[in-house]
């Protein structure tokens, strides 16, 4: 129906095949529509294509066939520089391993994406980085380096960095995979608040059943295809 807002992210017939002597199909014929403000988990057996799908939705990889639309924009055929700019501005990534730069303090890690984007002044970057860390209960950890933090604190710092450029879409790949039960719940709660209070969209790959059960929507992959797409 005309006039309706475009989905935030959409996969249309997406297939990804790794060329080799025996080609490897990572995902096949994926059709997926994710609206703004959704919180969904992607689950499935090991090797089912969960992370591959996330990287395609996040424009970190490109489909062999089909295409991904981001906020209504066709991304097929865009060069690597344009894709990188789209990722920087519109998508925040959280991985199982935090990938914080060890030589920088927590707050300087959070500032990096804003500096790369170049849309804020020095003072605005400083203020936003501080606010993000305060909101994630990291006010007393800002000047520490990543190796001085607990696993849960490192992941919260990584979430703050993912939020630096105010992205509408957060993509998380096993974000609680290295955390204990308490910190896993903290991260889950943060994602839920980002959706309910800020209207962001969160897509999280997880192997943890408790995490998947807590999301309003679950996409279950088997052999690179969507076997179930359930809403609760």
mmCIF file of C-alpha atoms in Angstrom:
data_model
loop_
_atom_site.group_PDB
_atom_site.id
_atom_site.type_symbol
_atom_site.label_atom_id
_atom_site.label_comp_id
_atom_site.label_asym_id
_atom_site.label_seq_id
_atom_site.Cartn_x
_atom_site.Cartn_y
_atom_site.Cartn_z
ATOM 1 C CA UNK A 1 0.000 0.000 0.000
ATOM 2 C CA UNK A 2 1.480 3.346 -1.006
ATOM 3 C CA UNK A 3 2.416 5.702 1.776
ATOM 4 C CA UNK A 4 3.470 2.953 4.185
ATOM 5 C CA UNK A 5 7.016 3.262 5.542
ATOM 6 C CA UNK A 6 9.600 0.964 4.011
ATOM 7 C CA UNK A 7 10.913 -1.903 6.150
ATOM 8 C CA UNK A 8 14.154 -1.034 7.858
ATOM 9 C CA UNK A 9 15.913 -4.028 6.363
ATOM 10 C CA UNK A 10 14.714 -6.491 3.754
ATOM 11 C CA UNK A 11 16.250 -9.517 2.070
ATOM 12 C CA UNK A 12 14.785 -10.487 -1.303
ATOM 13 C CA UNK A 13 15.741 -13.915 -2.587
ATOM 14 C CA UNK A 14 19.182 -13.666 -1.005
ATOM 15 C CA UNK A 15 21.618 -16.485 -1.724
ATOM 16 C CA UNK A 16 25.312 -16.523 -0.832
ATOM 17 C CA UNK A 17 27.586 -19.129 -2.405
ATOM 18 C CA UNK A 18 31.301 -19.346 -1.715
ATOM 19 C CA UNK A 19 33.110 -20.184 -4.941
ATOM 20 C CA UNK A 20 35.347 -23.220 -4.632
ATOM 21 C CA UNK A 21 36.079 -26.503 -6.382
ATOM 22 C CA UNK A 22 32.927 -27.638 -4.607
ATOM 23 C CA UNK A 23 30.898 -24.434 -4.057
ATOM 24 C CA UNK A 24 29.528 -23.884 -0.542
ATOM 25 C CA UNK A 25 26.069 -22.402 -0.135
ATOM 26 C CA UNK A 26 25.898 -20.324 3.054
ATOM 27 C CA UNK A 27 22.302 -19.128 2.711
ATOM 28 C CA UNK A 28 19.768 -19.712 -0.024
ATOM 29 C CA UNK A 29 16.577 -17.988 -1.198
ATOM 30 C CA UNK A 30 16.169 -15.892 1.942
ATOM 31 C CA UNK A 31 13.135 -13.611 2.011
ATOM 32 C CA UNK A 32 12.992 -11.578 5.211
ATOM 33 C CA UNK A 33 11.292 -8.313 6.124
ATOM 34 C CA UNK A 34 12.190 -6.543 9.368
ATOM 35 C CA UNK A 35 10.268 -3.443 10.376
ATOM 36 C CA UNK A 36 11.534 -0.537 12.427
ATOM 37 C CA UNK A 37 11.306 -1.243 16.147
ATOM 38 C CA UNK A 38 11.458 -5.038 15.920
ATOM 39 C CA UNK A 39 13.561 -7.240 18.189
ATOM 40 C CA UNK A 40 14.234 -10.628 16.670
ATOM 41 C CA UNK A 41 16.597 -13.491 17.254
ATOM 42 C CA UNK A 42 18.132 -15.721 14.584
ATOM 43 C CA UNK A 43 18.698 -19.298 15.707
ATOM 44 C CA UNK A 44 19.436 -22.690 14.212
ATOM 45 C CA UNK A 45 21.950 -25.524 14.288
ATOM 46 C CA UNK A 46 25.667 -24.877 13.950
ATOM 47 C CA UNK A 47 26.476 -24.188 10.301
ATOM 48 C CA UNK A 48 22.899 -23.262 9.414
ATOM 49 C CA UNK A 49 23.894 -19.829 8.076
ATOM 50 C CA UNK A 50 22.989 -17.585 11.020
ATOM 51 C CA UNK A 51 26.092 -15.396 11.005
ATOM 52 C CA UNK A 52 26.237 -15.444 7.212
ATOM 53 C CA UNK A 53 22.724 -14.011 7.081
ATOM 54 C CA UNK A 54 23.611 -11.343 9.644
ATOM 55 C CA UNK A 55 26.671 -10.259 7.643
ATOM 56 C CA UNK A 56 24.544 -10.001 4.505
ATOM 57 C CA UNK A 57 21.884 -7.927 6.278
ATOM 58 C CA UNK A 58 24.651 -5.730 7.696
ATOM 59 C CA UNK A 59 26.264 -5.166 4.273
ATOM 60 C CA UNK A 60 29.487 -6.794 5.453
ATOM 61 C CA UNK A 61 29.048 -9.361 2.695
ATOM 62 C CA UNK A 62 27.231 -9.191 -0.636
ATOM 63 C CA UNK A 63 24.786 -11.776 -2.001
ATOM 64 C CA UNK A 64 25.610 -14.028 -4.919
ATOM 65 C CA UNK A 65 22.024 -13.452 -6.021
ATOM 66 C CA UNK A 66 19.092 -11.511 -4.650
ATOM 67 C CA UNK A 67 19.508 -8.253 -2.802
ATOM 68 C CA UNK A 68 19.332 -6.492 0.536
ATOM 69 C CA UNK A 69 17.458 -3.216 1.003
ATOM 70 C CA UNK A 70 18.325 -0.914 3.898
ATOM 71 C CA UNK A 71 15.679 1.623 4.887
ATOM 72 C CA UNK A 72 14.134 1.215 1.440
ATOM 73 C CA UNK A 73 17.441 1.764 -0.368
ATOM 74 C CA UNK A 74 18.644 -0.843 -2.858
ATOM 75 C CA UNK A 75 22.213 -1.843 -2.004
ATOM 76 C CA UNK A 76 23.041 -4.151 -4.909
ATOM 77 C CA UNK A 77 25.697 -2.701 -7.163
ATOM 78 C CA UNK A 78 26.965 -0.179 -4.613
ATOM 79 C CA UNK A 79 30.728 -0.001 -4.335
ATOM 80 C CA UNK A 80 32.621 -0.857 -1.173
ATOM 81 C CA UNK A 81 33.103 2.778 -0.133
ATOM 82 C CA UNK A 82 29.377 3.524 -0.337
ATOM 83 C CA UNK A 83 28.536 0.332 1.565
ATOM 84 C CA UNK A 84 31.058 1.240 4.252
ATOM 85 C CA UNK A 85 29.476 4.687 4.604
ATOM 86 C CA UNK A 86 26.001 3.136 4.939
ATOM 87 C CA UNK A 87 27.224 0.745 7.616
ATOM 88 C CA UNK A 88 28.935 3.523 9.548
ATOM 89 C CA UNK A 89 25.871 5.758 9.595
ATOM 90 C CA UNK A 90 22.946 3.349 9.818
ATOM 91 C CA UNK A 91 24.124 0.109 11.465
ATOM 92 C CA UNK A 92 25.715 -0.705 14.796
ATOM 93 C CA UNK A 93 27.486 -4.043 15.256
ATOM 94 C CA UNK A 94 28.006 -6.052 18.438
ATOM 95 C CA UNK A 95 30.005 -9.275 18.224
ATOM 96 C CA UNK A 96 30.729 -12.180 20.560
ATOM 97 C CA UNK A 97 34.238 -10.789 21.024
ATOM 98 C CA UNK A 98 34.109 -7.102 21.837
ATOM 99 C CA UNK A 99 36.862 -6.004 19.389
ATOM 100 C CA UNK A 100 37.619 -2.938 21.484
ATOM 101 C CA UNK A 101 41.006 -1.484 20.569
ATOM 102 C CA UNK A 102 43.302 -2.356 23.494
ATOM 103 C CA UNK A 103 45.489 0.738 23.193
ATOM 104 C CA UNK A 104 42.534 3.123 23.679
ATOM 105 C CA UNK A 105 40.461 3.905 26.736
ATOM 106 C CA UNK A 106 36.803 2.895 26.846
ATOM 107 C CA UNK A 107 35.584 6.389 26.023
ATOM 108 C CA UNK A 108 38.055 6.765 23.156
ATOM 109 C CA UNK A 109 36.815 3.465 21.709
ATOM 110 C CA UNK A 110 33.271 4.837 21.785
ATOM 111 C CA UNK A 111 34.385 8.072 20.102
ATOM 112 C CA UNK A 112 36.026 6.315 17.135
ATOM 113 C CA UNK A 113 32.901 5.752 14.977
ATOM 114 C CA UNK A 114 31.808 9.368 15.492
ATOM 115 C CA UNK A 115 35.211 10.629 14.470
ATOM 116 C CA UNK A 116 35.101 8.482 11.346
ATOM 117 C CA UNK A 117 31.657 9.772 10.407
ATOM 118 C CA UNK A 118 32.739 13.354 10.953
ATOM 119 C CA UNK A 119 29.329 14.909 11.576
ATOM 120 C CA UNK A 120 29.867 16.106 15.166
ATOM 121 C CA UNK A 121 32.233 18.565 16.745
ATOM 122 C CA UNK A 122 34.878 17.486 19.254
ATOM 123 C CA UNK A 123 32.725 18.659 22.158
ATOM 124 C CA UNK A 124 29.614 16.935 20.786
ATOM 125 C CA UNK A 125 31.531 13.672 20.373
ATOM 126 C CA UNK A 126 32.821 13.914 23.945
ATOM 127 C CA UNK A 127 29.335 14.612 25.327
ATOM 128 C CA UNK A 128 27.664 11.816 23.367
ATOM 129 C CA UNK A 129 30.297 9.239 24.307
ATOM 130 C CA UNK A 130 29.937 10.134 27.976
ATOM 131 C CA UNK A 131 26.149 9.951 27.846
ATOM 132 C CA UNK A 132 26.167 6.555 26.147
ATOM 133 C CA UNK A 133 28.512 5.122 28.762
ATOM 134 C CA UNK A 134 26.588 6.674 31.650
ATOM 135 C CA UNK A 135 23.347 5.231 30.273
ATOM 136 C CA UNK A 136 24.983 1.785 30.247
ATOM 137 C CA UNK A 137 26.213 2.108 33.838
ATOM 138 C CA UNK A 138 29.811 2.590 32.732
ATOM 139 C CA UNK A 139 30.413 6.071 34.175
ATOM 140 C CA UNK A 140 33.269 4.889 36.406
ATOM 141 C CA UNK A 141 34.963 2.841 33.670
ATOM 142 C CA UNK A 142 35.434 5.496 30.968
ATOM 143 C CA UNK A 143 39.156 6.056 31.335
ATOM 144 C CA UNK A 144 40.088 2.402 31.747
ATOM 145 C CA UNK A 145 41.446 0.255 28.961
ATOM 146 C CA UNK A 146 39.575 -2.853 27.812
ATOM 147 C CA UNK A 147 41.907 -5.252 29.615
ATOM 148 C CA UNK A 148 40.960 -3.595 32.902
ATOM 149 C CA UNK A 149 37.271 -4.414 32.456
ATOM 150 C CA UNK A 150 35.207 -7.513 33.187
ATOM 151 C CA UNK A 151 33.650 -9.414 30.304
ATOM 152 C CA UNK A 152 30.263 -7.843 30.936
ATOM 153 C CA UNK A 153 31.760 -4.352 31.069
ATOM 154 C CA UNK A 154 33.613 -4.894 27.819
ATOM 155 C CA UNK A 155 30.406 -5.940 26.116
ATOM 156 C CA UNK A 156 28.571 -2.882 27.451
ATOM 157 C CA UNK A 157 31.383 -0.708 26.123
ATOM 158 C CA UNK A 158 31.011 -2.451 22.757
ATOM 159 C CA UNK A 159 27.283 -1.715 22.788
ATOM 160 C CA UNK A 160 27.993 1.953 23.530
ATOM 161 C CA UNK A 161 30.375 2.017 20.574
ATOM 162 C CA UNK A 162 27.717 0.389 18.369
ATOM 163 C CA UNK A 163 25.320 3.190 19.351
ATOM 164 C CA UNK A 164 27.817 5.972 18.738
ATOM 165 C CA UNK A 165 26.390 7.175 15.412
ATOM 166 C CA UNK A 166 22.779 6.733 16.532
ATOM 167 C CA UNK A 167 21.996 3.830 14.166
ATOM 168 C CA UNK A 168 18.456 2.632 13.636
ATOM 169 C CA UNK A 169 19.662 -0.976 13.271
ATOM 170 C CA UNK A 170 21.743 -2.992 15.732
ATOM 171 C CA UNK A 171 23.101 -6.343 14.554
ATOM 172 C CA UNK A 172 24.505 -8.644 17.213
ATOM 173 C CA UNK A 173 26.365 -11.904 16.570
ATOM 174 C CA UNK A 174 26.317 -14.148 19.665
ATOM 175 C CA UNK A 175 26.532 -11.062 21.932
ATOM 176 C CA UNK A 176 26.201 -13.110 25.116
ATOM 177 C CA UNK A 177 28.298 -16.073 24.004
ATOM 178 C CA UNK A 178 31.206 -15.262 26.329
ATOM 179 C CA UNK A 179 29.193 -14.010 29.293
ATOM 180 C CA UNK A 180 27.914 -15.600 32.478
ATOM 181 C CA UNK A 181 24.182 -15.816 33.183
ATOM 182 C CA UNK A 182 23.983 -12.506 35.050
ATOM 183 C CA UNK A 183 25.805 -10.485 32.404
ATOM 184 C CA UNK A 184 23.923 -12.261 29.612
ATOM 185 C CA UNK A 185 20.690 -11.056 31.155
ATOM 186 C CA UNK A 186 22.055 -7.514 31.461
ATOM 187 C CA UNK A 187 22.908 -7.460 27.742
ATOM 188 C CA UNK A 188 19.500 -8.890 26.814
ATOM 189 C CA UNK A 189 17.807 -6.217 28.904
ATOM 190 C CA UNK A 190 19.858 -3.477 27.241
ATOM 191 C CA UNK A 191 18.779 -4.661 23.791
ATOM 192 C CA UNK A 192 15.134 -4.844 24.893
ATOM 193 C CA UNK A 193 15.316 -1.258 26.169
ATOM 194 C CA UNK A 194 16.899 -0.043 22.951
ATOM 195 C CA UNK A 195 13.831 -1.378 21.169
ATOM 196 C CA UNK A 196 11.090 -0.415 23.629
ATOM 197 C CA UNK A 197 12.421 2.976 24.741
ATOM 198 C CA UNK A 198 14.366 4.202 21.701
ATOM 199 C CA UNK A 199 12.573 2.480 18.828
ATOM 200 C CA UNK A 200 15.702 0.845 17.467
ATOM 201 C CA UNK A 201 15.674 -2.450 15.609
ATOM 202 C CA UNK A 202 17.774 -5.305 17.002
ATOM 203 C CA UNK A 203 18.593 -8.526 15.153
ATOM 204 C CA UNK A 204 20.622 -10.949 17.260
ATOM 205 C CA UNK A 205 22.132 -14.289 16.310
ATOM 206 C CA UNK A 206 22.154 -16.514 19.377
ATOM 207 C CA UNK A 207 22.494 -20.138 20.406
ATOM 208 C CA UNK A 208 21.001 -19.427 23.829
ATOM 209 C CA UNK A 209 17.406 -20.599 24.124
ATOM 210 C CA UNK A 210 16.618 -18.164 26.960
ATOM 211 C CA UNK A 211 17.698 -15.232 24.786
ATOM 212 C CA UNK A 212 15.651 -16.462 21.831
ATOM 213 C CA UNK A 213 12.566 -17.006 23.978
ATOM 214 C CA UNK A 214 12.796 -13.432 25.261
ATOM 215 C CA UNK A 215 12.593 -11.894 21.780
ATOM 216 C CA UNK A 216 9.175 -11.177 20.253
ATOM 217 C CA UNK A 217 10.225 -12.792 16.972
ATOM 218 C CA UNK A 218 12.471 -15.721 16.141
ATOM 219 C CA UNK A 219 13.801 -16.728 12.736
ATOM 220 C CA UNK A 220 15.032 -20.320 12.711
ATOM 221 C CA UNK A 221 17.455 -21.413 9.987
ATOM 222 C CA UNK A 222 18.204 -24.911 8.760
ATOM 223 C CA UNK A 223 20.744 -25.570 5.996
ATOM 224 C CA UNK A 224 20.826 -21.912 4.984
ATOM 225 C CA UNK A 225 17.061 -21.519 4.646
ATOM 226 C CA UNK A 226 14.381 -20.090 6.885
ATOM 227 C CA UNK A 227 12.576 -23.065 8.393
ATOM 228 C CA UNK A 228 10.395 -21.050 10.787
ATOM 229 C CA UNK A 229 9.593 -17.398 11.339
ATOM 230 C CA UNK A 230 7.649 -17.124 14.569
ATOM 231 C CA UNK A 231 6.156 -14.139 16.382
ATOM 232 C CA UNK A 232 5.138 -14.314 20.009
#
